[in-house]
GROMACS .gro file of C-alpha atoms in nm:
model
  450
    1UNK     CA    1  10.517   3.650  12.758
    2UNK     CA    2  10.423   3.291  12.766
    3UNK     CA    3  10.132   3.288  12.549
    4UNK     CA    4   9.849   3.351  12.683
    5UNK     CA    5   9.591   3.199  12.471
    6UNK     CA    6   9.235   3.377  12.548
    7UNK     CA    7   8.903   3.275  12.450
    8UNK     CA    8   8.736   3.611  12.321
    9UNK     CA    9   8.351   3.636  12.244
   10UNK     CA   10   8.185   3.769  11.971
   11UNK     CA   11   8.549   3.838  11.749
   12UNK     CA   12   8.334   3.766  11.441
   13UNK     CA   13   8.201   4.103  11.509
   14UNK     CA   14   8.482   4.349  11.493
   15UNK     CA   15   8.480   4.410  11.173
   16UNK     CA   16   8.187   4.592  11.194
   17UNK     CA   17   8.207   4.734  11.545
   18UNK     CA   18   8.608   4.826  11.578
   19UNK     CA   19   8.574   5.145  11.403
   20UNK     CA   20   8.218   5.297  11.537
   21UNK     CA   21   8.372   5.234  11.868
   22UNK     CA   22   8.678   5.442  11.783
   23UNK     CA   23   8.481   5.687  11.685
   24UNK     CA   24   8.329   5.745  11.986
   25UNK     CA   25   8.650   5.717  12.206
   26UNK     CA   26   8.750   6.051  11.995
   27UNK     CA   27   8.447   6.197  11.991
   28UNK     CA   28   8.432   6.157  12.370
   29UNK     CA   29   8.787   6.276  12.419
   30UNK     CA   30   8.730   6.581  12.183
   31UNK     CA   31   8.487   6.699  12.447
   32UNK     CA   32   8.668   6.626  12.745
   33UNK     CA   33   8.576   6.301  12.808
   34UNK     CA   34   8.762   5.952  12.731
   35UNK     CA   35   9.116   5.995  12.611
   36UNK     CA   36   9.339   5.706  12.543
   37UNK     CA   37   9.720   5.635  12.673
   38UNK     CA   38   9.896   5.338  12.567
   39UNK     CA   39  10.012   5.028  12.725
   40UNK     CA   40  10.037   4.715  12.524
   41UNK     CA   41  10.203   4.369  12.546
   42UNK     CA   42  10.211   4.003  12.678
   43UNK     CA   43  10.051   3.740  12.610
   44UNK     CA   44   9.716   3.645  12.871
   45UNK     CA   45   9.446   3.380  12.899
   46UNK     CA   46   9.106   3.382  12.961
   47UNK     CA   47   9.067   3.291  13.334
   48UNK     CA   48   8.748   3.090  13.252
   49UNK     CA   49   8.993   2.912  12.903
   50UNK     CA   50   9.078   2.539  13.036
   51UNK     CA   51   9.397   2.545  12.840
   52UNK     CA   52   9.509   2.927  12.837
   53UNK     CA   53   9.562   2.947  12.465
   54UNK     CA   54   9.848   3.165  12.383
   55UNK     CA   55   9.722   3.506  12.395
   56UNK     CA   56   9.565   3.596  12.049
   57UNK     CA   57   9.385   3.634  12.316
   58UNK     CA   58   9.083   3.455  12.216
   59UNK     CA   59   9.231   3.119  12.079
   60UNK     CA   60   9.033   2.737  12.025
   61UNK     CA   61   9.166   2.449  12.297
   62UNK     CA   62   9.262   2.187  12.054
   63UNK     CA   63   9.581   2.232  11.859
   64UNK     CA   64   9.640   2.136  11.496
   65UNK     CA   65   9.782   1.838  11.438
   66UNK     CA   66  10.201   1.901  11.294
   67UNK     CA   67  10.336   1.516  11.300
   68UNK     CA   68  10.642   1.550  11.091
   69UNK     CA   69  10.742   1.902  11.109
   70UNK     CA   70  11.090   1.974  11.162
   71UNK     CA   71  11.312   2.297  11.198
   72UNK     CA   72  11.693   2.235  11.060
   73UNK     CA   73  11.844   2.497  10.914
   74UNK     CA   74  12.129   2.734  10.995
   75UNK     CA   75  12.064   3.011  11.198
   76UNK     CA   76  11.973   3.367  11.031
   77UNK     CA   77  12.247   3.659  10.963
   78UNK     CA   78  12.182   3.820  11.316
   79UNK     CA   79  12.020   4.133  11.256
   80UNK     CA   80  11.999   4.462  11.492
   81UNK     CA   81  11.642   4.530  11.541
   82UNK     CA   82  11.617   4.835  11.347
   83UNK     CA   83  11.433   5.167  11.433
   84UNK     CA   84  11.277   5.218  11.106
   85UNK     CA   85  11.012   5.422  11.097
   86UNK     CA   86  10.586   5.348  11.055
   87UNK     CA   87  10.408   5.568  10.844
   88UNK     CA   88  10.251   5.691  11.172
   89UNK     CA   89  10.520   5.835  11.271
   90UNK     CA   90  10.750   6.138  11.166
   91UNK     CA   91  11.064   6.013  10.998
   92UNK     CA   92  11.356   6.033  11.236
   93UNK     CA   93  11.702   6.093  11.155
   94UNK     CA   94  11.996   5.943  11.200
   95UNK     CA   95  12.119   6.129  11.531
   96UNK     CA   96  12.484   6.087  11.670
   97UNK     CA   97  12.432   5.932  12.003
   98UNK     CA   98  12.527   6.194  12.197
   99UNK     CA   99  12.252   6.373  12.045
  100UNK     CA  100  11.981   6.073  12.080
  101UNK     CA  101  12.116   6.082  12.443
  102UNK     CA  102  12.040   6.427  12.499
  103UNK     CA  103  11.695   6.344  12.368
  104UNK     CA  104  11.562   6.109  12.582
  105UNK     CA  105  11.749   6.267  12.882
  106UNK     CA  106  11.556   6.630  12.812
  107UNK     CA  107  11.208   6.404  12.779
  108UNK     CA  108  11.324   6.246  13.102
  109UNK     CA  109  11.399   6.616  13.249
  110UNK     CA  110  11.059   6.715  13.107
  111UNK     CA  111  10.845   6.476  13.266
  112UNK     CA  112  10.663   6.476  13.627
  113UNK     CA  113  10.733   6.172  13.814
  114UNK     CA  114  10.383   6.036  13.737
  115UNK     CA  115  10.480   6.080  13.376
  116UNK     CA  116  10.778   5.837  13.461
  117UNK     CA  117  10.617   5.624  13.622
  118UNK     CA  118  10.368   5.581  13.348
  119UNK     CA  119  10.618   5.482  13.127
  120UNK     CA  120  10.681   5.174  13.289
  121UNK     CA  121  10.351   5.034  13.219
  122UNK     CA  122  10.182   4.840  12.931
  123UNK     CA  123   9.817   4.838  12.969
  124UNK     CA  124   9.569   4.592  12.745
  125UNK     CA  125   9.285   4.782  12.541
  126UNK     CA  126   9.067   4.521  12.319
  127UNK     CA  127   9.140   4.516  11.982
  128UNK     CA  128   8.771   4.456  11.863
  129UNK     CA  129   8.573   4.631  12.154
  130UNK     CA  130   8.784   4.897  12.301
  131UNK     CA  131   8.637   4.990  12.657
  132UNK     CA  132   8.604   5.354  12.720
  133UNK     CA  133   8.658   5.365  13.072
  134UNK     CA  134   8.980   5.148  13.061
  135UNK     CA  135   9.133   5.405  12.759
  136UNK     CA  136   9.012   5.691  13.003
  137UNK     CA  137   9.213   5.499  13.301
  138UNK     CA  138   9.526   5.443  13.110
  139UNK     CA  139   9.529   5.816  13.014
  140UNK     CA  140   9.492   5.915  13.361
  141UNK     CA  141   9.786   5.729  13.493
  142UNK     CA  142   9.997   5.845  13.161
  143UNK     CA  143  10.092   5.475  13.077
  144UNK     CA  144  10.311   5.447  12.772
  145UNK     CA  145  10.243   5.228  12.622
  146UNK     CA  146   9.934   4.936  12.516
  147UNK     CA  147   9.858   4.612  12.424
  148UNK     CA  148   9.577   4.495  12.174
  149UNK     CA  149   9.443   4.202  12.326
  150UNK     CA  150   9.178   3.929  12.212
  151UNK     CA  151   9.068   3.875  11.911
  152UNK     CA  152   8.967   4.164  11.576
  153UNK     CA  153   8.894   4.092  11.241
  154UNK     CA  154   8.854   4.430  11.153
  155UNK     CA  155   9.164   4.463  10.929
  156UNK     CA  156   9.416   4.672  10.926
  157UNK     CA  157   9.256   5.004  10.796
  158UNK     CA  158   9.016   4.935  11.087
  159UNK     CA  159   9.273   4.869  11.376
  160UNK     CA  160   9.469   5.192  11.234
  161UNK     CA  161   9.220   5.431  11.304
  162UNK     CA  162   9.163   5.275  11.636
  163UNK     CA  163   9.541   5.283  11.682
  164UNK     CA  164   9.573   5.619  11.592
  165UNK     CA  165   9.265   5.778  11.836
  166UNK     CA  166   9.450   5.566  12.116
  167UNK     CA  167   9.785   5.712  11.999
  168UNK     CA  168   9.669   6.124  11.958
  169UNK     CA  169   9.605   6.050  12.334
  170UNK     CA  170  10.018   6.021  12.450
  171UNK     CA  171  10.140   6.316  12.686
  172UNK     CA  172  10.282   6.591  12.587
  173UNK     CA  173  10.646   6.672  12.747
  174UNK     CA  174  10.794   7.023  12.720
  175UNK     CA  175  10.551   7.114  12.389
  176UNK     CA  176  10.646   6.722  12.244
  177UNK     CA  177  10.423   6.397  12.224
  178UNK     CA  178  10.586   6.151  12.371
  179UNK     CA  179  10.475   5.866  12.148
  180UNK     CA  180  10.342   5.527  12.289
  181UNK     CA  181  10.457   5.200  12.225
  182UNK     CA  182  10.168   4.998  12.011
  183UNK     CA  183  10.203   4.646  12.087
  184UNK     CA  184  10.020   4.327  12.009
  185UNK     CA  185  10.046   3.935  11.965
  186UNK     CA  186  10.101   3.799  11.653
  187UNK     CA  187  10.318   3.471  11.647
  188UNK     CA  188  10.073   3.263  11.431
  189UNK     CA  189   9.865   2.995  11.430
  190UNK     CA  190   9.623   3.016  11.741
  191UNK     CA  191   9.827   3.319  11.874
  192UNK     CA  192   9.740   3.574  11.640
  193UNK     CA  193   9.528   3.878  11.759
  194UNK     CA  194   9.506   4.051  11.461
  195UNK     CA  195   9.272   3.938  11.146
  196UNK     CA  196   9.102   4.060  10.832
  197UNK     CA  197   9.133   4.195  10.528
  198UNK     CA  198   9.527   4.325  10.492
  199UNK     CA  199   9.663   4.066  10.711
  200UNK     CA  200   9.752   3.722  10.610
  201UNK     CA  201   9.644   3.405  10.861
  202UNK     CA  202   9.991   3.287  10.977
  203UNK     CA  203  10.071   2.955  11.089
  204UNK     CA  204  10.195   2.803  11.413
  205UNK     CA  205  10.534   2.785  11.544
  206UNK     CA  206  10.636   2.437  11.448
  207UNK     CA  207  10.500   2.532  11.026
  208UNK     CA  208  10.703   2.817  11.063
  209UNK     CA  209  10.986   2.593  11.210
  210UNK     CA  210  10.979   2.352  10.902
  211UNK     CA  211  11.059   2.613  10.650
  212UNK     CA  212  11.392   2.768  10.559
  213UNK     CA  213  11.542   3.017  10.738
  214UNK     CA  214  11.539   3.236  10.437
  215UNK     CA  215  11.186   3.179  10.362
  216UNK     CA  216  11.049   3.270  10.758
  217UNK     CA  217  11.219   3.622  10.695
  218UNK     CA  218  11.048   3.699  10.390
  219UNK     CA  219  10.755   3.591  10.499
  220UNK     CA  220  10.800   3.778  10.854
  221UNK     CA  221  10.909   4.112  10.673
  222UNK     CA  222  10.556   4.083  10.478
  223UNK     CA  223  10.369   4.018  10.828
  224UNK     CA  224  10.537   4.317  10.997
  225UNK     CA  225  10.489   4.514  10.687
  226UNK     CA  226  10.105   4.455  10.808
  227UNK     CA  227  10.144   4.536  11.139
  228UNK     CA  228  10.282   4.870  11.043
  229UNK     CA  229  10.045   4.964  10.815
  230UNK     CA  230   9.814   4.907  11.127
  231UNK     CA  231  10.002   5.134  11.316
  232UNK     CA  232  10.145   4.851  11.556
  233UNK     CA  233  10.546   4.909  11.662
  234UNK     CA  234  10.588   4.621  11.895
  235UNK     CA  235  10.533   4.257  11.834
  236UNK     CA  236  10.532   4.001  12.141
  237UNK     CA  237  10.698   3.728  11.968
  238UNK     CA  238  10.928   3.524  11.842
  239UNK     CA  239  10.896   3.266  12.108
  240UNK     CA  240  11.242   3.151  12.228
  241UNK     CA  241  11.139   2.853  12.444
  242UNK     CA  242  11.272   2.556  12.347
  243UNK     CA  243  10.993   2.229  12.410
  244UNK     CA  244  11.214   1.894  12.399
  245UNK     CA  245  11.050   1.644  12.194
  246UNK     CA  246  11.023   1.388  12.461
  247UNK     CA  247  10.762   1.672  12.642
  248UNK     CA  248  10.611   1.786  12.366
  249UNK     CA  249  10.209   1.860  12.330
  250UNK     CA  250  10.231   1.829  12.719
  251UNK     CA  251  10.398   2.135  12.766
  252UNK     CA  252  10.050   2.316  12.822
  253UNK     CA  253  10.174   2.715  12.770
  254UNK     CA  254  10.380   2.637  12.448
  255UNK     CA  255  10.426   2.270  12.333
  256UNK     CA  256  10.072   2.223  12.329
  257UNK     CA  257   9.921   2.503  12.080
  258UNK     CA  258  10.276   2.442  11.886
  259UNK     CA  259  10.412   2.760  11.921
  260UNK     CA  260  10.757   2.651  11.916
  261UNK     CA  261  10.984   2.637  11.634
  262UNK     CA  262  11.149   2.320  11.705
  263UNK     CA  263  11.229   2.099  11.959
  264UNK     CA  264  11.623   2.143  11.993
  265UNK     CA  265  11.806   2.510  12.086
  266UNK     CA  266  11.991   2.482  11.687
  267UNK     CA  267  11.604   2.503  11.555
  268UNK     CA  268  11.461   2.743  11.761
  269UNK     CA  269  11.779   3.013  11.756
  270UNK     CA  270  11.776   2.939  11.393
  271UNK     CA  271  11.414   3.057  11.297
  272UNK     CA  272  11.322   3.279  11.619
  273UNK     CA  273  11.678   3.447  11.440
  274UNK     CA  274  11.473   3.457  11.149
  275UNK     CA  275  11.180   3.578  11.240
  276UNK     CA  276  11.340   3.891  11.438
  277UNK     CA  277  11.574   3.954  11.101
  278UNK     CA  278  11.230   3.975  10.890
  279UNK     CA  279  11.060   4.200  11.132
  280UNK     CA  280  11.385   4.440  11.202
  281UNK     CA  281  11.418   4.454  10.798
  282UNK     CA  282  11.034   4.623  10.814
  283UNK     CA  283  11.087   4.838  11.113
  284UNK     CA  284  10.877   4.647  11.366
  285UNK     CA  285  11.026   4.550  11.725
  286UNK     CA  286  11.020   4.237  11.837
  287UNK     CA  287  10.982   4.068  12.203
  288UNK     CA  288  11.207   3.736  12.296
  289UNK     CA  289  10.996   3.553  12.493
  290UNK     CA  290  10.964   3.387  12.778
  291UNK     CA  291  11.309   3.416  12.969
  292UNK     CA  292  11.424   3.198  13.102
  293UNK     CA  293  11.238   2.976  12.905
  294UNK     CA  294  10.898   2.734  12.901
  295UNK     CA  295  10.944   2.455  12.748
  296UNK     CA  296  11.027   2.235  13.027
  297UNK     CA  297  10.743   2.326  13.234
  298UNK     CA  298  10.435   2.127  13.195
  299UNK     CA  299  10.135   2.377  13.338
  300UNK     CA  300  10.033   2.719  13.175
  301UNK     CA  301  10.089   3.005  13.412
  302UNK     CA  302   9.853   3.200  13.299
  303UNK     CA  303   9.607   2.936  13.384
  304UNK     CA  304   9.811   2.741  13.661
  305UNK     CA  305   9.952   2.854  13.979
  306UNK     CA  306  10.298   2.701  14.108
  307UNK     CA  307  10.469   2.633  13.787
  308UNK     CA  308  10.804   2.505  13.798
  309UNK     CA  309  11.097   2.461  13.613
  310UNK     CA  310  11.344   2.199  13.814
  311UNK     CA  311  11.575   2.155  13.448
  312UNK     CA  312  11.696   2.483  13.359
  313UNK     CA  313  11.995   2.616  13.508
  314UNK     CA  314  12.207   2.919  13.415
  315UNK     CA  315  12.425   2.758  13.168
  316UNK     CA  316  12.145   2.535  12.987
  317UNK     CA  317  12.201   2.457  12.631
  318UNK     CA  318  11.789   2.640  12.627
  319UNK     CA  319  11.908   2.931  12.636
  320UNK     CA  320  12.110   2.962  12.339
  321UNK     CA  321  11.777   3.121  12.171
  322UNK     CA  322  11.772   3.423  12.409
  323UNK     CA  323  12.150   3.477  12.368
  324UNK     CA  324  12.163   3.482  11.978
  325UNK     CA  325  11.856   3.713  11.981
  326UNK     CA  326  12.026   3.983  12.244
  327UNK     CA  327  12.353   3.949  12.048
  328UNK     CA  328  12.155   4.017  11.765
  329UNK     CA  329  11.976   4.363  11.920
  330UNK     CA  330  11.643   4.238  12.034
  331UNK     CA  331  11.505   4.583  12.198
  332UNK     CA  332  11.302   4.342  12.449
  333UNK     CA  333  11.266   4.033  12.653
  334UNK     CA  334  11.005   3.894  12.837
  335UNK     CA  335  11.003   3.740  13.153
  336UNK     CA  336  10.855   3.415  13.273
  337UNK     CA  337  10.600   3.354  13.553
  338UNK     CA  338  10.748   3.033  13.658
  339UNK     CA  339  10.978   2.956  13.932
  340UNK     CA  340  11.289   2.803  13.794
  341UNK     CA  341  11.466   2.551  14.101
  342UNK     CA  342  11.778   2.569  13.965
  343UNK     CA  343  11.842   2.953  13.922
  344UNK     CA  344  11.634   3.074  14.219
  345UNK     CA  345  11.389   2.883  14.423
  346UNK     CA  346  11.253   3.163  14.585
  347UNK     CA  347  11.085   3.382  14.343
  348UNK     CA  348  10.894   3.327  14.065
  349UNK     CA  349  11.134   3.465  13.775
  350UNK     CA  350  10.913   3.781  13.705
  351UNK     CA  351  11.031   3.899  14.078
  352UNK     CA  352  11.369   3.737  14.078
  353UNK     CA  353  11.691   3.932  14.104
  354UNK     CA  354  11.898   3.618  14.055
  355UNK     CA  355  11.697   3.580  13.688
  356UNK     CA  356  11.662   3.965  13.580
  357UNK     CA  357  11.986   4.200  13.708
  358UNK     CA  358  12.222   3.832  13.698
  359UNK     CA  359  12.192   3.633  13.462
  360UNK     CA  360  11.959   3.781  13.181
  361UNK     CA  361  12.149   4.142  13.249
  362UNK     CA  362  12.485   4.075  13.360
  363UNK     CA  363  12.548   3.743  13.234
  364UNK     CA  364  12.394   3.764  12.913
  365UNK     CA  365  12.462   4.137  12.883
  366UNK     CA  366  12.113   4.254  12.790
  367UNK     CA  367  12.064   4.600  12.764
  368UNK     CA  368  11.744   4.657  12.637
  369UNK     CA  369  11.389   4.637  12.790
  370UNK     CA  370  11.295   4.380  13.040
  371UNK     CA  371  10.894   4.331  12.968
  372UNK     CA  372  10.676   4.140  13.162
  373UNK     CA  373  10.451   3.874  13.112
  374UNK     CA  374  10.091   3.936  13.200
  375UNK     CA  375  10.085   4.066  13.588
  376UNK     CA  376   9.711   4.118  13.582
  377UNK     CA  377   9.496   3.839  13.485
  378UNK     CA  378   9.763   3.540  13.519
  379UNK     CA  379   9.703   3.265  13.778
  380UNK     CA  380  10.021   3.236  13.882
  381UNK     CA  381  10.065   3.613  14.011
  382UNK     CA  382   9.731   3.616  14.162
  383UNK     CA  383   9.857   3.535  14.537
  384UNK     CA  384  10.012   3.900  14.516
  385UNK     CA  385   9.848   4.234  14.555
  386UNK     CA  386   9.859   4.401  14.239
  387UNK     CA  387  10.055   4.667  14.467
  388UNK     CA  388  10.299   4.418  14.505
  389UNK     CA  389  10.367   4.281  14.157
  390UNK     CA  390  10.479   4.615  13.992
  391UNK     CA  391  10.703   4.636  14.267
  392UNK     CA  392  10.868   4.338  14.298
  393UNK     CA  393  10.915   4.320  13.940
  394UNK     CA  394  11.045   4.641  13.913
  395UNK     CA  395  11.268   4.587  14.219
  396UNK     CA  396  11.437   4.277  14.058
  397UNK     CA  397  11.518   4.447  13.733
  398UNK     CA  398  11.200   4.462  13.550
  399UNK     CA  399  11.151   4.778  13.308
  400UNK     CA  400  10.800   4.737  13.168
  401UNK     CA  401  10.523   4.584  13.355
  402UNK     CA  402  10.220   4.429  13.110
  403UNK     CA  403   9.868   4.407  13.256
  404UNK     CA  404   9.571   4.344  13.061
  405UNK     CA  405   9.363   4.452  13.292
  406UNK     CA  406   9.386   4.853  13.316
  407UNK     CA  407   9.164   4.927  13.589
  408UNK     CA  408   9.476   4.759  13.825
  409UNK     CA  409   9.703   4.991  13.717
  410UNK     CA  410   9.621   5.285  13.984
  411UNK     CA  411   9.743   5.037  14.257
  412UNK     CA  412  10.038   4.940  14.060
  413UNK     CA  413  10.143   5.350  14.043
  414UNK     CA  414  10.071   5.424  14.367
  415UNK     CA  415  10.300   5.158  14.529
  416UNK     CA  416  10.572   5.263  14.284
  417UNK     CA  417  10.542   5.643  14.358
  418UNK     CA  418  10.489   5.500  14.725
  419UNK     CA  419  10.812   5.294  14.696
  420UNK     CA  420  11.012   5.585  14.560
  421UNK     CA  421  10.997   5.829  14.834
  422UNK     CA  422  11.072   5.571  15.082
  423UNK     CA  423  11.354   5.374  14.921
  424UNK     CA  424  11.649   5.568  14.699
  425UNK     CA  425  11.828   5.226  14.528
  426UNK     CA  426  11.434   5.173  14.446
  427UNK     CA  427  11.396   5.521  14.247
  428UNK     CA  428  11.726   5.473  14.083
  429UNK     CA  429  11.597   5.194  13.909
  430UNK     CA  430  11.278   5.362  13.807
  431UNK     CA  431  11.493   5.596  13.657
  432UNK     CA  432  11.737   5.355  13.474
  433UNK     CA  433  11.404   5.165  13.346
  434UNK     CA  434  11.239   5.471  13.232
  435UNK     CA  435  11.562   5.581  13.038
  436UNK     CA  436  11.559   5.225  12.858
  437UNK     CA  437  11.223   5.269  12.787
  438UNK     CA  438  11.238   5.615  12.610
  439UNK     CA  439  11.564   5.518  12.455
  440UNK     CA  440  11.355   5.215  12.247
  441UNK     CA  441  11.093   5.462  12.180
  442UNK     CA  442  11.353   5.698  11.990
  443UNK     CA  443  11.512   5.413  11.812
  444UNK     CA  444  11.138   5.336  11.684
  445UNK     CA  445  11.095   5.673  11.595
  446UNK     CA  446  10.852   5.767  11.865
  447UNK     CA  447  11.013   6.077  12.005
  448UNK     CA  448  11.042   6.397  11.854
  449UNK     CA  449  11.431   6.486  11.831
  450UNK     CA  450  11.450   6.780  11.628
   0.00000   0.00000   0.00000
């Protein structure tokens, strides 16, 4: 997602408050109270942040200064993401894919329809202060999978136990967990959720962009290597967007906290390349992000309404990131919240057809998981019912739809399940999205196979 840069209070404080609060959550769920489901991803702002930092969710407003940082190197061996497996998780093997087929087709088989339609939704839990009543609403609507949002500097030991009382809370299909996807956002420098002792500090985008490509993937196989040890199996990064020079620190949503690794499409496919390769080497997923691209926009849509993109067309040279990345096996791309002129006037990408099924499906051939970016606190969605954004993404081609705010995703289900009975091309997708979903989530390990 477009980062989503959030201020978050009192983040000083999760150290000492991350794992009480777990504590609780179990001990709540253990007598029938709070249990958690998962739902992670995106990146969101603070509606009150004046710049909508990317989500670390909880971020400063002034950027670091990087005159003189370049990116120029060759691009990274493309790498598919792998589906090696946490320590969280049981080991999988190595099934033929008829086999892995006839995995995720008898979970499919297993599950209720509210099941499936839970597993098209990422819901945002804080990863300092987890709220009781939003784990208890995610569980209720089986979402499958959740976001750590703001800002923790509990560490990892700390954000694995929290992880792991929000994890023993996944459904159960046919006498099997189905295991949730753990996400979070952790590009670097003011995007970087996750803090504290076992985690290093990473820098920004354009730091990143300035070393070799060799270096980035060491370094990025050490920072998944972190977020697996803290149970985390998604990342929402690298960020694909490609800021032109000439725009720079005025492009509010990525330019301007210097997320980006460089300011040409050679840089950027080159290091976001490198980044994936790293992560895939460690067994973390990884998110492209945003499709079709920010960088020539100038407002923040998680802070801005009516941003558009009059530059990019279908065949622009910016999109040579998101291509080498899906070649490569990227398991998932995010989609933009802008309206892009030149590919579809009428729809803001996250609800366009023309974007999605065309050209990031069929002309780009992407077969994996079509995430949104944040649907539930972003300014530029908030002229829609929350009814109507889960369905309109989903309609367009949308798999996964990211909210950090859980206590809208009862309306979001109930217009899907709503939308199902009355329209069959409408259900078929459900079930193609839900397939695509389950089918990462066995890659990653998350299903028991057998």
């Amino acid at each position: 997602m477009p980062a989503r840069v959030r201020r978050t209070r009192g983040h000083r404080a999760a150290l000492r408050t991350a794992v009480p609060v777990v504590t609780l959550l179990l001990a709540a769920t253990a007598c029938g109270g709070t249990s958690a489901q998962v739902g992670a991803v995106g990146s969101t702002s603070a509606p009150g942040s004046p710049t909508g930092l990317p989500t670390a969710r909880g971020t400063q407003s002034t950027p670091p200064s990087s005159a003189g940082r370049t990116a120029a190197d060759p691009p990274a061996a493309a790498r598919s993401q792998g589906a090696t497996l946490g320590d969280h998780r049981s080991t999988p093997r190595a099934l033929p894919s008829a086999r892995a087929a006839q995995c995720v087709n008898d979970y499919y088989s297993g599950m209720t329809t509210a099941q499936r339609v839970g597993q098209l939704f990422m819901g945002g839990i804080s990863a300092a202060h987890p709220d009781a009543s939003q784990v208890r609403t995610l569980r209720d609507q089986h979402v499958g999978s959740v976001m750590l949002t703001g800002r923790s500097t509990a560490g990892t030991a700390a954000t694995r136990k929290l992880v792991d009382g929000i994890r023993a809370q996944s459904d159960q299909v046919g006498g099997r967990r189905a295991g949730m996807v753990v996400a979070t956002d952790q590009e670097g420098g003011q995007v970087q959720v996750l803090s504290g002792p076992g985690f290093s500090a990473m820098p920004d985008g354009l730091t990143q962009g300035g070393w070799s490509t060799t270096t980035l993937r060491t370094r990025a196989a050490d920072w998944a290597k972190q977020l697996k040890a803290a149970g985390v199996d998604l990342n929402l990064a690298p960020i694909a967007d490609v800021v032109p020079a000439s725009l720079g620190t005025r492009n509010r949503p990525i330019g301007y906290f210097h997320r980006e690794y460089g300011h040409t499409p050679a840089a950027v496919t080159s290091h976001s390349g490198a980044f994936a390769a790293g992560f895939a080497q460690s067994g973390v997923m990884t998110t492209l992000k945003h499709f079709p691209g920010l960088g020539q926009v100038l407002g923040n849509t998680d802070t801005t309404a009516n941003v558009v993109d009059s530059v990019t067309t279908a065949k622009s040279a910016s999109l040579q990131p998101f291509r080498a990345g899906i070649q490569a096996g990227s398991p998932f791309v995010m989609i933009s919240s802008a309206v892009y002129t030149k590919i579809d006037a009428k729809h803001l990408a996250a609800f366009s057809p023309a974007v999605i099924d065309q050209l990031l499906r069929h002309d780009l051939n992407f077969k994996g998981v079509v995430i949104s970016d944040d649907l539930g606190d972003a300014v530029a969605v908030r002229s829609f019912t929350p009814a109507q954004r889960a369905v309109d993404f989903i309609a367009a081609g949308g798999d996964m739809v990211l909210t950090i705010r859980p206590s809208i995703v009862p309306e979001m289900t109930r217009a899907v399940q709503s939308r199902m009975k009355q329209d069959a091309s409408f259900r078929a997708k459900v079930d193609a999205s839900v397939h695509r979903i389950l089918d990462a989530k066995h890659k990653a390990g998350l299903l028991d196979c057998g």
